[in-house]
Structures are given as C-alpha cells and as structure tokens.
Short mmCIF file of C-alpha atoms in Angstrom, two decimals:
data_model
loop_
_atom_site.label_atom_id
_atom_site.label_comp_id
_atom_site.label_asym_id
_atom_site.label_seq_id
_atom_site.Cartn_x
_atom_site.Cartn_y
_atom_site.Cartn_z
CA MET L 1 -0.12 -0.07 0.10
CA LYS L 2 2.84 2.46 0.78
CA LYS L 3 4.39 1.56 -2.62
CA LEU L 4 1.09 2.41 -4.27
CA PHE L 5 0.76 5.65 -2.37
CA PHE L 6 4.40 6.70 -3.02
CA THR L 7 3.85 5.77 -6.91
CA ALA L 8 0.51 7.72 -7.01
CA CYS L 9 2.28 10.81 -5.45
CA MET L 10 5.11 10.88 -7.89
CA SER L 11 2.64 10.46 -10.74
CA PHE L 12 0.52 13.39 -9.66
CA ALA L 13 3.67 15.48 -9.20
CA PHE L 14 4.66 14.84 -12.76
CA LEU L 15 1.04 15.24 -13.87
CA ALA L 16 0.95 18.79 -12.19
CA THR L 17 4.09 19.84 -13.97
CA SER L 18 2.90 18.64 -17.39
CA ALA L 19 -0.41 20.46 -16.92
CA GLN L 20 1.44 23.71 -16.35
CA THR L 21 3.68 23.33 -19.53
CA ASN L 22 1.15 21.87 -21.91
CA SER L 23 -0.49 24.30 -24.13
CA TYR L 24 -3.24 22.32 -24.75
CA ILE L 25 -4.41 22.43 -21.12
CA VAL L 26 -6.40 25.74 -20.42
CA LYS L 27 -8.05 27.16 -17.26
CA THR L 28 -10.55 29.80 -16.41
CA LYS L 29 -9.20 32.62 -14.40
CA GLY L 30 -9.33 31.99 -10.65
CA ALA L 31 -8.50 28.23 -10.89
CA THR L 32 -6.81 27.27 -7.61
CA ARG L 33 -3.49 25.20 -7.37
CA SER L 34 -5.17 22.43 -5.37
CA ALA L 35 -3.04 19.38 -6.59
CA GLN L 36 -2.60 18.04 -3.27
CA ASN L 37 -6.64 17.75 -2.64
CA HIS L 38 -7.15 16.73 -6.27
CA MET L 39 -4.34 13.89 -5.84
CA ALA L 40 -5.98 12.65 -2.60
CA ASP L 41 -9.30 12.37 -4.06
CA VAL L 42 -8.08 10.57 -7.16
CA ILE L 43 -5.91 8.29 -5.00
CA ALA L 44 -8.78 7.55 -2.85
CA GLU L 45 -10.91 6.46 -6.17
CA VAL L 46 -7.99 4.37 -7.42
CA LYS L 47 -7.91 2.40 -4.19
CA GLU L 48 -11.78 2.18 -4.22
CA GLU L 49 -11.97 0.91 -7.74
CA ASP L 50 -8.35 -0.83 -7.94
CA GLU L 51 -25.71 19.29 -38.42
CA GLU L 52 -28.81 21.14 -43.34
CA SER L 53 -26.29 23.56 -44.51
CA SER L 54 -22.86 22.88 -45.99
CA LYS L 55 -22.14 26.68 -45.04
CA ASP L 56 -22.53 25.94 -41.45
CA PHE L 57 -19.40 26.79 -39.27
CA ILE L 58 -19.10 23.28 -37.98
CA SER L 59 -19.49 21.33 -41.17
CA GLN L 60 -17.42 23.98 -43.17
CA ASN L 61 -14.40 23.42 -40.71
CA PHE L 62 -14.82 20.06 -38.90
CA ARG L 63 -14.98 16.86 -40.68
CA TYR L 64 -16.05 13.62 -38.92
CA GLN L 65 -13.55 10.99 -39.56
CA SER L 66 -14.40 7.48 -38.62
CA LEU L 67 -11.54 5.13 -37.30
CA CYS L 68 -11.57 3.65 -41.12
CA ASP L 69 -10.66 6.92 -42.32
CA TRP L 70 -7.89 7.83 -40.03
CA GLU L 71 -4.54 8.79 -41.51
CA GLU L 72 -1.25 8.45 -40.15
CA GLY L 73 -0.15 11.55 -38.21
CA MET L 74 -3.53 12.56 -36.71
CA LYS L 75 -2.90 13.57 -32.95
CA PHE L 76 -4.62 12.77 -30.00
CA MET L 77 -4.23 13.37 -26.22
CA VAL L 78 -4.96 10.73 -23.44
CA MET L 79 -7.56 12.22 -21.45
CA PRO L 80 -8.95 9.45 -19.14
CA GLU L 81 -12.08 10.00 -17.12
CA LYS L 82 -12.40 8.70 -13.58
CA LEU L 83 -13.23 5.13 -14.25
CA ASP L 84 -10.36 5.12 -16.86
CA LEU L 85 -7.66 5.71 -14.29
CA VAL L 86 -7.99 2.12 -13.07
CA VAL L 87 -7.91 0.76 -16.61
CA LYS L 88 -4.88 0.06 -18.88
CA THR L 89 -5.91 1.14 -22.25
CA PHE L 90 -2.44 0.94 -24.02
CA THR L 91 0.37 -1.60 -24.24
CA ASP L 92 3.87 -0.66 -24.43
CA ALA L 93 5.18 -2.00 -27.70
CA ALA L 94 8.77 -2.68 -26.48
CA THR L 95 7.92 -4.53 -23.34
CA GLY L 96 4.47 -6.04 -24.32
CA LYS L 97 3.28 -4.70 -20.88
CA ASN L 98 0.12 -2.74 -20.32
CA VAL L 99 0.49 0.74 -19.05
CA SER L 100 -1.65 2.66 -16.58
CA ASN L 101 -3.64 5.60 -17.95
CA LEU L 102 -2.61 7.66 -15.02
CA LYS L 103 0.85 7.38 -16.27
CA LEU L 104 -0.09 8.48 -19.97
CA LYS L 105 -2.65 11.17 -18.87
CA TYR L 106 -1.97 14.37 -21.05
CA LYS L 107 0.24 12.59 -23.35
CA ILE L 108 -0.03 13.13 -27.08
CA MET L 109 -0.31 10.04 -29.28
CA ILE L 110 0.29 10.06 -32.94
CA TYR L 111 -1.77 7.59 -35.01
CA LYS L 112 0.61 5.09 -36.95
CA GLY L 113 -1.83 2.78 -38.71
CA HIS L 114 -2.97 -0.64 -37.47
CA SER L 115 -1.37 -4.14 -37.48
CA GLU L 116 -1.78 -7.48 -36.21
CA GLY L 117 0.05 -8.70 -33.03
CA LYS L 118 1.78 -11.94 -32.55
CA ASP L 119 -1.30 -13.44 -30.99
CA GLY L 120 -3.21 -12.57 -34.05
CA ARG L 121 -5.39 -10.04 -32.73
CA ALA L 122 -5.59 -6.51 -34.35
CA GLN L 123 -4.10 -3.51 -32.82
CA ILE L 124 -4.10 0.19 -33.48
CA ASP L 125 -0.48 1.77 -33.13
CA PHE L 126 0.73 5.13 -31.86
CA LEU L 127 3.87 7.04 -31.38
CA CYS L 128 3.89 8.99 -28.08
CA GLN L 129 5.26 12.55 -29.00
CA ASP L 130 6.12 12.98 -25.45
CA ASP L 131 8.31 9.85 -24.35
CA GLY L 132 9.10 8.88 -28.12
CA LYS L 133 7.89 5.27 -27.18
CA ASN L 134 5.58 3.13 -29.30
CA TYR L 135 2.13 2.04 -27.94
CA TYR L 136 -0.80 0.08 -29.27
CA TYR L 137 -4.51 -0.49 -28.46
CA VAL L 138 -5.57 -4.18 -28.74
CA ILE L 139 -8.93 -4.91 -30.48
CA ASP L 140 -10.56 -8.06 -29.08
CA HIS L 141 -12.65 -10.40 -30.97
CA LEU L 142 -12.88 -8.34 -34.02
CA THR L 143 -10.77 -7.60 -37.12
CA PHE L 144 -9.80 -4.01 -37.66
CA ASP L 145 -12.15 -3.58 -40.85
CA ASP L 146 -14.99 -4.80 -38.63
CA TYR L 147 -14.04 -2.66 -35.63
CA CYS L 148 -13.46 0.65 -37.52
CA PHE L 149 -17.12 0.83 -38.56
CA GLN L 150 -18.29 1.03 -35.03
CA ARG L 151 -18.34 4.49 -33.35
CA THR L 152 -16.40 2.94 -30.37
CA GLY L 153 -12.94 4.18 -31.51
CA VAL L 154 -10.16 3.96 -29.05
CA PRO L 155 -10.84 4.86 -25.39
CA THR L 156 -9.52 8.03 -23.48
CA LEU L 157 -8.30 9.72 -26.65
CA ALA L 158 -9.36 13.28 -27.36
CA TYR L 159 -8.87 14.39 -30.92
CA LEU L 160 -6.51 17.17 -31.15
CA GLY L 161 -7.35 18.12 -34.87
CA ASP L 162 -10.52 19.70 -33.61
CA VAL L 163 -8.63 21.55 -31.00
CA ASP L 164 -6.13 23.03 -33.25
CA ILE L 165 -8.72 24.15 -35.99
CA ALA L 166 -10.83 25.61 -33.09
CA ARG L 167 -7.97 27.79 -32.00
CA GLU L 168 -7.24 28.94 -35.53
CA LYS L 169 -10.94 29.79 -36.15
CA LEU L 170 -12.18 30.87 -32.61
CA GLN L 171 -9.27 32.42 -30.77
CA ASP L 172 -10.25 36.23 -29.79
CA LYS L 173 -13.57 35.76 -31.74
CA VAL L 174 -16.77 37.36 -30.41
CA LEU L 175 -19.46 34.83 -29.53
CA TYR L 176 -22.90 34.78 -28.03
CA THR L 177 -24.01 32.31 -25.19
CA LYS L 178 -26.74 29.93 -26.26
CA SER L 179 -26.98 27.78 -23.21
CA LYS L 180 -27.62 28.96 -19.66
CA LEU L 181 -25.21 26.38 -18.06
CA TYR L 182 -21.32 26.63 -18.18
CA ARG L 183 -18.46 25.63 -16.04
CA VAL L 184 -15.69 27.26 -14.22
CA ASP L 185 -12.30 25.64 -13.16
CA THR L 186 -11.91 24.98 -9.53
CA GLU L 187 -8.37 23.42 -9.75
CA TYR L 188 -5.29 24.41 -11.58
CA ASP L 189 -3.62 20.95 -11.89
CA GLY L 190 -6.82 18.98 -11.97
CA GLU L 191 -10.27 18.81 -13.78
CA GLY L 192 -12.22 19.99 -10.81
CA TYR L 193 -15.09 22.55 -11.87
CA GLN L 194 -18.35 24.10 -10.69
CA GLU L 195 -21.52 24.68 -12.79
CA VAL L 196 -22.49 28.34 -13.33
CA ILE L 197 -25.49 29.93 -14.70
CA VAL L 198 -25.08 32.36 -17.59
CA ASP L 199 -27.48 34.87 -19.28
CA ASN L 200 -28.59 33.64 -22.53
CA ASP L 201 -27.39 35.70 -25.53
CA LEU L 202 -24.48 37.20 -23.67
CA VAL L 203 -21.72 38.77 -25.60
CA VAL L 204 -18.33 36.90 -24.78
CA LYS L 205 -15.01 36.81 -26.02
CA VAL L 206 -12.73 33.71 -26.62
CA VAL L 207 -9.57 33.97 -24.50
CA ALA L 208 -8.37 30.42 -24.84
CA VAL L 209 -9.09 27.04 -26.51
CA GLY L 210 -7.70 23.82 -25.28
CA VAL L 211 -8.34 20.12 -24.80
CA GLY L 212 -11.61 19.15 -22.95
CA SER L 213 -12.52 15.52 -22.65
CA ARG L 214 -12.63 12.60 -25.25
CA ASN L 215 -16.42 12.84 -25.90
CA TYR L 216 -16.25 16.83 -26.01
CA PRO L 217 -12.48 17.42 -26.85
CA VAL L 218 -12.42 21.25 -27.54
CA LYS L 219 -12.60 23.37 -24.21
CA ILE L 220 -13.61 27.07 -25.09
CA VAL L 221 -12.85 29.48 -22.52
CA VAL L 222 -14.60 32.94 -22.81
CA GLU L 223 -14.73 36.08 -20.89
CA ASP L 224 -17.71 38.56 -20.68
CA ASN L 225 -17.37 42.42 -20.51
CA ASN L 226 -17.10 42.24 -16.71
CA GLY L 227 -14.03 39.95 -16.84
CA ASN L 228 -15.98 36.71 -15.73
CA GLN L 229 -14.58 33.86 -17.33
CA PHE L 230 -16.33 30.43 -17.95
CA TYR L 231 -16.09 27.59 -20.43
CA GLN L 232 -17.75 24.76 -22.31
CA ASN L 233 -16.37 21.43 -23.36
CA VAL L 234 -17.93 20.97 -26.85
CA THR L 235 -17.75 18.39 -29.66
CA MET L 236 -17.00 19.61 -33.17
CA SER L 237 -16.49 16.72 -35.59
CA ARG L 238 -17.50 13.87 -33.22
CA THR L 239 -14.24 12.22 -34.32
CA ASN L 240 -13.64 9.35 -31.85
CA CYS L 241 -16.02 10.78 -29.30
CA ALA L 242 -17.89 7.52 -29.02
CA THR L 243 -21.36 9.46 -28.58
CA ARG L 244 -24.44 8.56 -30.16
CA ASP L 245 -26.73 11.18 -31.73
CA ASP L 246 -29.54 10.33 -29.21
CA GLU L 247 -27.26 11.06 -26.39
CA PHE L 248 -27.06 14.76 -27.23
CA GLU L 249 -30.50 15.36 -25.83
CA GLY L 250 -31.76 17.30 -22.77
CA ASP L 251 -28.82 18.49 -20.68
CA GLU L 252 -26.23 16.94 -22.91
CA ALA L 253 -27.25 19.07 -25.98
CA ARG L 254 -25.32 22.00 -24.79
CA PHE L 255 -22.08 20.16 -25.49
CA LEU L 256 -22.81 20.57 -29.13
CA PHE L 257 -20.97 23.89 -30.16
CA ASN L 258 -23.84 25.43 -31.91
CA ASN L 259 -26.00 24.76 -28.75
CA SER L 260 -23.65 26.58 -26.47
CA PHE L 261 -22.32 29.44 -28.75
CA GLU L 262 -23.16 31.55 -31.81
CA LEU L 263 -20.15 32.87 -33.68
CA GLN L 264 -20.87 36.62 -34.32
CA ASP L 265 -18.94 36.68 -37.58
CA ASP L 266 -20.13 33.30 -39.04
CA ILE L 267 -21.41 35.22 -42.26
CA MET L 268 -24.03 33.36 -44.58
CA SER L 269 -22.33 32.47 -47.94
CA ILE L 270 -24.58 34.50 -50.05
CA SER L 271 -23.83 36.23 -53.38
CA SER L 272 -25.59 37.74 -56.34
CA ARG L 273 -25.35 34.32 -58.03
CA ASN L 274 -26.66 31.99 -55.63
CA TYR L 275 -29.18 34.17 -53.50
CA LYS L 276 -32.28 32.20 -54.94
CA ILE L 277 -31.40 29.29 -52.89
CA PHE L 278 -32.06 31.43 -49.62
CA VAL L 279 -35.65 32.29 -50.65
CA GLY L 280 -37.95 30.39 -48.08
CA LYS L 281 -35.42 29.63 -45.53
CA VAL L 282 -35.73 30.84 -41.96
CA VAL L 283 -32.85 33.23 -40.53
CA HIS L 284 -32.36 35.42 -37.67
CA THR L 285 -30.78 38.93 -37.23
CA LYS L 286 -27.17 38.76 -35.83
CA ILE L 287 -27.12 42.53 -35.17
CA PRO L 288 -29.77 45.30 -34.43
CA VAL L 289 -31.06 46.71 -37.72
CA LYS L 290 -33.63 49.04 -39.11
CA MET L 291 -36.12 47.50 -41.74
CA LEU L 292 -39.06 48.87 -43.26
CA ASN L 293 -42.33 47.77 -41.53
CA GLU L 294 -45.10 46.94 -44.40
CA VAL L 295 -47.90 47.82 -41.81
CA THR L 296 -46.56 51.19 -40.66
CA ASN L 297 -44.58 51.81 -43.78
CA LYS L 298 -41.71 53.40 -41.40
CA GLN L 299 -38.41 52.17 -40.50
CA GLN L 300 -38.59 50.17 -37.53
CA ALA L 301 -35.58 49.29 -35.09
CA ILE L 302 -35.25 45.33 -35.07
CA PRO L 303 -33.39 43.61 -32.14
CA ARG L 304 -30.92 40.93 -32.51
CA LEU L 305 -32.19 37.38 -32.71
CA ALA L 306 -35.62 38.30 -34.49
CA GLU L 307 -36.65 35.43 -36.54
CA TYR L 308 -37.78 35.78 -40.16
CA ARG L 309 -38.58 33.85 -43.28
CA ILE L 310 -37.23 35.11 -46.60
CA GLU L 311 -40.14 35.61 -48.95
CA SER L 312 -38.14 37.17 -51.85
CA ILE L 313 -34.79 38.74 -52.78
CA THR L 314 -35.05 41.33 -55.65
CA PRO L 315 -31.70 42.87 -56.79
CA HIS L 316 -31.76 46.61 -57.93
CA LYS L 317 -31.29 47.44 -61.32
CA GLY L 318 -29.59 50.87 -60.66
CA ASP L 319 -27.05 49.74 -57.96
CA ASP L 320 -25.35 46.82 -56.39
CA MET L 321 -28.01 46.28 -53.66
CA ALA L 322 -31.06 44.00 -53.56
CA THR L 323 -34.34 44.29 -51.51
CA VAL L 324 -35.02 41.40 -49.25
CA LYS L 325 -38.56 40.84 -48.35
CA LEU L 326 -39.06 38.94 -44.94
CA LYS L 327 -42.12 37.55 -42.97
CA ASN L 328 -41.73 37.64 -39.12
CA THR L 329 -42.41 34.10 -37.99
CA THR L 330 -44.21 35.30 -34.86
CA LEU L 331 -46.34 38.13 -36.25
CA GLY L 332 -46.72 37.38 -39.66
CA THR L 333 -45.79 40.85 -40.55
CA PHE L 334 -43.77 41.74 -43.53
CA PHE L 335 -40.44 43.78 -43.39
CA PHE L 336 -38.13 44.90 -46.29
CA ALA L 337 -34.44 45.50 -45.87
CA ASP L 338 -32.07 46.72 -48.60
CA CYS L 339 -28.54 44.86 -48.59
CA TYR L 340 -25.50 43.97 -50.51
CA LEU L 341 -25.51 40.40 -51.65
CA ASP L 342 -21.87 40.19 -52.46
CA GLN L 343 -19.57 41.06 -49.47
CA TYR L 344 -16.86 42.48 -51.73
CA LYS L 345 -19.22 45.23 -52.81
CA SER L 346 -20.16 46.11 -49.41
CA GLU L 347 -16.78 47.25 -48.20
CA ALA L 348 -17.82 50.70 -47.96
CA HIS L 349 -20.97 49.89 -45.90
CA PRO L 350 -20.03 46.47 -44.40
CA GLU L 351 -22.97 46.86 -41.93
CA GLN L 352 -25.39 46.41 -44.84
CA PHE L 353 -23.95 43.02 -45.93
CA PHE L 354 -26.70 40.57 -45.87
CA GLY L 355 -24.42 38.07 -44.44
CA LEU L 356 -23.52 40.32 -41.47
CA ILE L 357 -27.09 41.00 -40.86
CA PHE L 358 -28.69 37.74 -41.10
CA ALA L 359 -27.59 34.21 -39.98
CA PRO L 360 -29.41 30.90 -41.00
CA GLY L 361 -31.67 29.25 -38.43
CA ALA L 362 -34.28 29.92 -35.82
CA GLY L 363 -33.98 33.09 -33.58
CA LYS L 364 -35.34 33.74 -30.26
CA LYS L 365 -38.68 32.56 -29.58
CA VAL L 366 -41.07 35.09 -28.19
CA VAL L 367 -44.40 34.30 -26.44
CA THR L 368 -47.07 37.00 -27.08
CA SER L 369 -50.82 37.06 -26.73
CA GLU L 370 -53.15 38.11 -29.72
CA ALA L 371 -53.74 41.49 -28.10
CA SER L 372 -50.05 42.21 -27.77
CA ARG L 373 -49.36 40.96 -31.38
CA ALA L 374 -51.78 43.46 -32.77
CA MET L 375 -50.11 46.33 -31.14
CA ILE L 376 -46.57 45.08 -31.92
CA ARG L 377 -47.63 44.96 -35.62
CA ALA L 378 -48.28 48.55 -35.48
CA GLY L 379 -45.09 49.53 -33.60
CA HIS L 380 -47.01 50.22 -30.38
CA VAL L 381 -45.71 49.62 -26.72
CA GLY L 382 -48.43 48.67 -24.28
CA ILE L 383 -48.95 48.13 -20.62
CA GLY L 384 -48.60 44.46 -19.65
CA MET L 385 -45.83 43.62 -22.38
CA SER L 386 -42.84 41.62 -21.59
CA GLU L 387 -39.31 42.69 -22.44
CA ASP L 388 -39.13 40.79 -25.53
CA GLU L 389 -42.48 42.07 -26.86
CA VAL L 390 -41.32 45.71 -26.22
CA GLN L 391 -38.16 44.89 -28.20
CA MET L 392 -40.11 43.49 -30.98
CA ALA L 393 -42.24 46.78 -31.04
CA ALA L 394 -39.51 49.22 -30.46
CA GLY L 395 -36.30 47.66 -30.72
CA GLU L 396 -33.45 47.93 -28.11
CA PRO L 397 -33.63 50.75 -25.74
CA ASP L 398 -31.38 53.83 -25.99
CA LYS L 399 -30.76 53.83 -22.21
CA VAL L 400 -31.82 51.77 -19.09
CA GLU L 401 -32.38 53.61 -15.82
CA ASN L 402 -32.99 51.96 -12.53
CA GLY L 403 -35.83 53.00 -10.26
CA GLN L 404 -37.03 51.90 -6.72
CA GLY L 405 -38.56 48.55 -5.78
CA GLY L 406 -37.05 46.70 -8.54
CA GLN L 407 -38.61 49.16 -11.17
CA TYR L 408 -36.56 50.11 -14.08
CA PHE L 409 -37.00 52.16 -17.33
CA TRP L 410 -36.21 51.72 -20.92
CA ILE L 411 -35.93 55.17 -22.68
CA PHE L 412 -36.23 55.42 -26.46
CA LYS L 413 -35.50 58.38 -28.57
CA ARG L 414 -38.24 59.48 -30.90
CA SER L 415 -37.35 61.43 -34.16
CA ASN L 416 -39.63 64.41 -33.01
CA ASP L 417 -37.29 65.40 -30.01
CA LYS L 418 -39.58 63.34 -27.64
CA LEU L 419 -38.37 60.59 -25.35
CA LEU L 420 -40.60 57.47 -24.56
CA TYR L 421 -40.25 56.04 -21.07
CA VAL L 422 -41.20 52.66 -20.66
CA GLU L 423 -41.66 51.59 -16.83
CA PHE L 424 -41.11 47.88 -15.83
CA ASP L 425 -42.20 46.39 -12.53
CA GLY L 426 -39.86 44.06 -10.73
CA SER L 427 -41.17 41.19 -12.68
CA GLY L 428 -39.99 42.69 -16.14
CA ILE L 429 -43.66 43.54 -17.36
CA VAL L 430 -44.58 47.03 -18.62
CA LYS L 431 -46.27 49.01 -15.90
CA LYS L 432 -46.47 52.26 -17.33
CA THR L 433 -45.49 54.32 -20.51
CA SER L 434 -45.01 58.00 -20.75
CA VAL L 435 -43.60 60.65 -22.79
CA LYS L 436 -41.34 63.68 -22.26
CA ASP L 437 -39.84 66.35 -24.42
CA MET L 438 -36.02 66.07 -25.13
CA GLU L 439 -35.54 69.47 -23.65
CA GLU L 440 -37.40 68.54 -20.53
CA ARG L 441 -35.09 65.80 -19.84
CA THR L 442 -31.95 67.55 -20.50
CA GLY L 443 -32.81 70.80 -19.15
CA LYS L 444 -31.50 72.50 -22.36
CA LYS L 445 -33.52 73.92 -25.32
CA LYS L 446 -32.51 72.15 -28.27
CA LYS L 447 -31.59 73.88 -31.44
CA SER L 448 -33.99 73.67 -34.21
CA LYS L 449 -32.60 71.21 -37.07
CA LYS L 450 -33.86 68.79 -39.39
CA PRO L 451 -34.71 65.63 -37.56
CA GLU L 452 -32.67 62.50 -38.12
CA PRO L 453 -33.76 59.04 -37.63
CA VAL L 454 -32.68 57.59 -34.35
CA LYS L 455 -32.37 54.04 -33.13
CA GLY L 456 -35.63 52.94 -31.40
CA TRP L 457 -37.93 55.29 -33.44
CA MET L 458 -41.46 54.12 -34.10
CA GLY L 459 -44.85 55.34 -35.37
CA GLY L 460 -47.28 56.67 -32.63
CA SER L 461 -50.76 55.42 -31.56
CA LYS L 462 -53.09 55.78 -28.69
CA ALA L 463 -51.08 53.32 -26.50
CA ASP L 464 -47.83 55.10 -27.66
CA PRO L 465 -49.07 58.47 -28.66
CA LEU L 466 -45.80 59.69 -30.56
CA ALA L 467 -46.16 60.52 -34.06
CA ASP L 468 -44.25 62.98 -36.43
#
C-alpha cells in the first residue's frame, strides 16, 4: 500500500508539472492550485476501484473521420475519465506490458496505422510524442475492418485536430452564449469544476481554446464584458467521441458547439449568383438593424435574434444592392431590408451586407398574446408587455435607468425630439408608459434642426401617442 501511495504521489507531481507546461491544458481565471486535494481524491478513487447547410461553421471546418478514415499523423491526447484511471488502455510495444492511463495522462499520441500482433489480434498503433515510445491498443474479438465501422473508437483519446482548428478559427472571436449552464475551473492542476448559470445571448470573447475530454474534446474559455470567465467542453467533428446522436439530448445537448455558442462573424455565404437558394429559408438577425415595416410604412428598429422567413430577394437594377422581403415568423408581418448580396461590394458599408445582418436558422422564440401581437404589428408599446414584446415593437432601448423597488425604465429616443419612457415592474412587465420632451429631460432647449432617424424610433398610436 505504501508503494502504491508513493507511486501515485510521484505520478501526480509529474502530472501537475505537465499540465502547467502543456499548451492544450487551459483554465478559467481563478482556478486554484489544489493539486494535493485533487491527488488525494483520485488516489482514493484508485484504491476504491483498484448538423442542413454545408455553409454552417461546424460542417465547413470540422469533418467527422471514422476510425476507417484515420490518416497517419493524426494527433490525440490521453484524457482518461475517473473510471479510466484504473484501466490500462494501451500496451508498451517494446515490453508488451499494459500501461496505466494515469501514467499516460495528458500525453500526445500520434496515429501510426494498424497491424496484427503476435497473438493474431488486431491492434491500433501509436507513437507517443512526449516520451518517444510506441504503444498500441488491442482490439478483442474483431478484425480492424469490422471494428473501425463502429463509433467505439479508441478509449481515452481526445482528438486534437478539432482543438487546433478551433484555436485557429475562434481565438479572440466574439461569441453569443446559447445555453444557460457553463463551467468554471476550481483546480489548476486537475479537472475540478463547478457549474455556473449565465445569461442567454450574452456577448463574450474567446480567451483560450484547449483540450476538454474525449467525448467533448474542445474546451472553449470565454470572458464577458465584466471580466468573468467560464467555459464549455464541446464536440465539433465528433471524431472518436463515441457518443451517439440520441445522447445529445436534454442537458447533454449543450455540449454541441451550436447549442452553447453563436459565432458573431459566421457570415452566410450568399452572393448575387446563389441568392435564390435562400428564398424560403428561416433566418435571424445577428445585429440590431432597421427595416421597413409594411404595416406602418416606417423604418422600425429590429433587435438581435428576431426570426424571419425570406419571402423574396430582388436585386436592384440601378445599384449593387437588393431588396429582401421577410416575414416575421411570430407576427406574420412583412418587413423590407436593402442589403448587399456580395461582400466585396459592401466594403464601404459593411453593416449593410446580408451575411452580416442575418444568420441561418431559428432566432429567439417570443411568446405573445393576440392583443400584444396586434399592437406590436403597428409598432406600439403597451401596458402588460414583456421585455421581448417591447423589443419586437420598439427595438433595443437607447438607455436603461433603475428605479425603486426593482422597477426600471427603458428610454427610447423619438424622431420628434420626444423621449418614450417604458416603466417595468420588478417582474419585467410594462407597468406604465410616458412621454417627455427632449429639452425637459436634458434641461436645455434643443436647437432647431432637421430631425434625423434615431435608433428605436417608431410610429405613434393611442397606446404610444408619439407621431411625427
């Protein structure tokens, strides 16, 4: 027992050093150096157990490779889970002895093909990049050809090809959170973490990409505007992940990249040559934008993640732009947006490129009553509306102010030098709306000038009596 304990101590001392120098091991800010506690926990465990579109970001950059298609030189990292620590997955080719996964943890294995051992069993061969030794994984009861068509793969190995591509494509990129549950590291030298709840559609920046686990090999560490860091382990190509499609359901669904993150600059590959294939497809707004409301015949501020179906795309005869007709999937209202279909033609006005404004797929689902939908169609804000309904009617607020007792105000600038105040109660429901003059708010009389369109401007009504 003393020998076991000493060996485990030495192994974890080595692993702690390896983790600190291995660029694939990344941590969120605030992870503590609790190697001793982590070591004690694992030693106790050892003793006790002795995606339709080919233009999608994932399908465009990450290709699933079954074991049958593996090419020599592909790299993997040994990432054993708790139960794997008492299993010996690999055999040392020089000695013929099985090797503990604890000893091989964090080591990089380079695929060298497959062969047949002296006992006639098929084996999958690797060269360890870290110690220069050859290892193999034995396939029991099957030939390599029979085995490789299964999704079983080689246990404990996380595919580093996905990690390398994710680093190249995602480092320093801006993402939006699509799940509410993420993780924060609690150990610097181990895999300890705690779950944290994060606001949906939060703007974050990728600060590190490293290795996660075998099933979810890409660890994406992000940071919000307040400096808070958290991460998600996700699968990209699913190479060697040994996870069936039906296992990505419920809570597990968040470990698919598209269910945890949305890439801000994942532009839709549209052009003046292929635009017709996008007619009829569902898209959502990636950025706040103004579009012409067919009902009010006025420009309306549209928030992010508003969902539409493309009804038609009509190129202009006199310029390089096109008019896109869209149907709001919640309201049934039609909107029109003038966009560039070719990115290279939008260099002077990149914010008007179709692929920057819209992304393929569903947007944010908003539950509304029939009474609210009628007001929203006309661009009106009314008492009893939720935040989502107000955004659908008026866009994003120009300013937010806090009141008393949990109340708060959204303030919208109007084109007639008026301010619309929307007062929410503590539960996020509109309690009151009111209008103030711009000069009343600032205390200064505004100079007379030609009014300019301002974000959030809407047509007026009895519920929202602001009109030009």
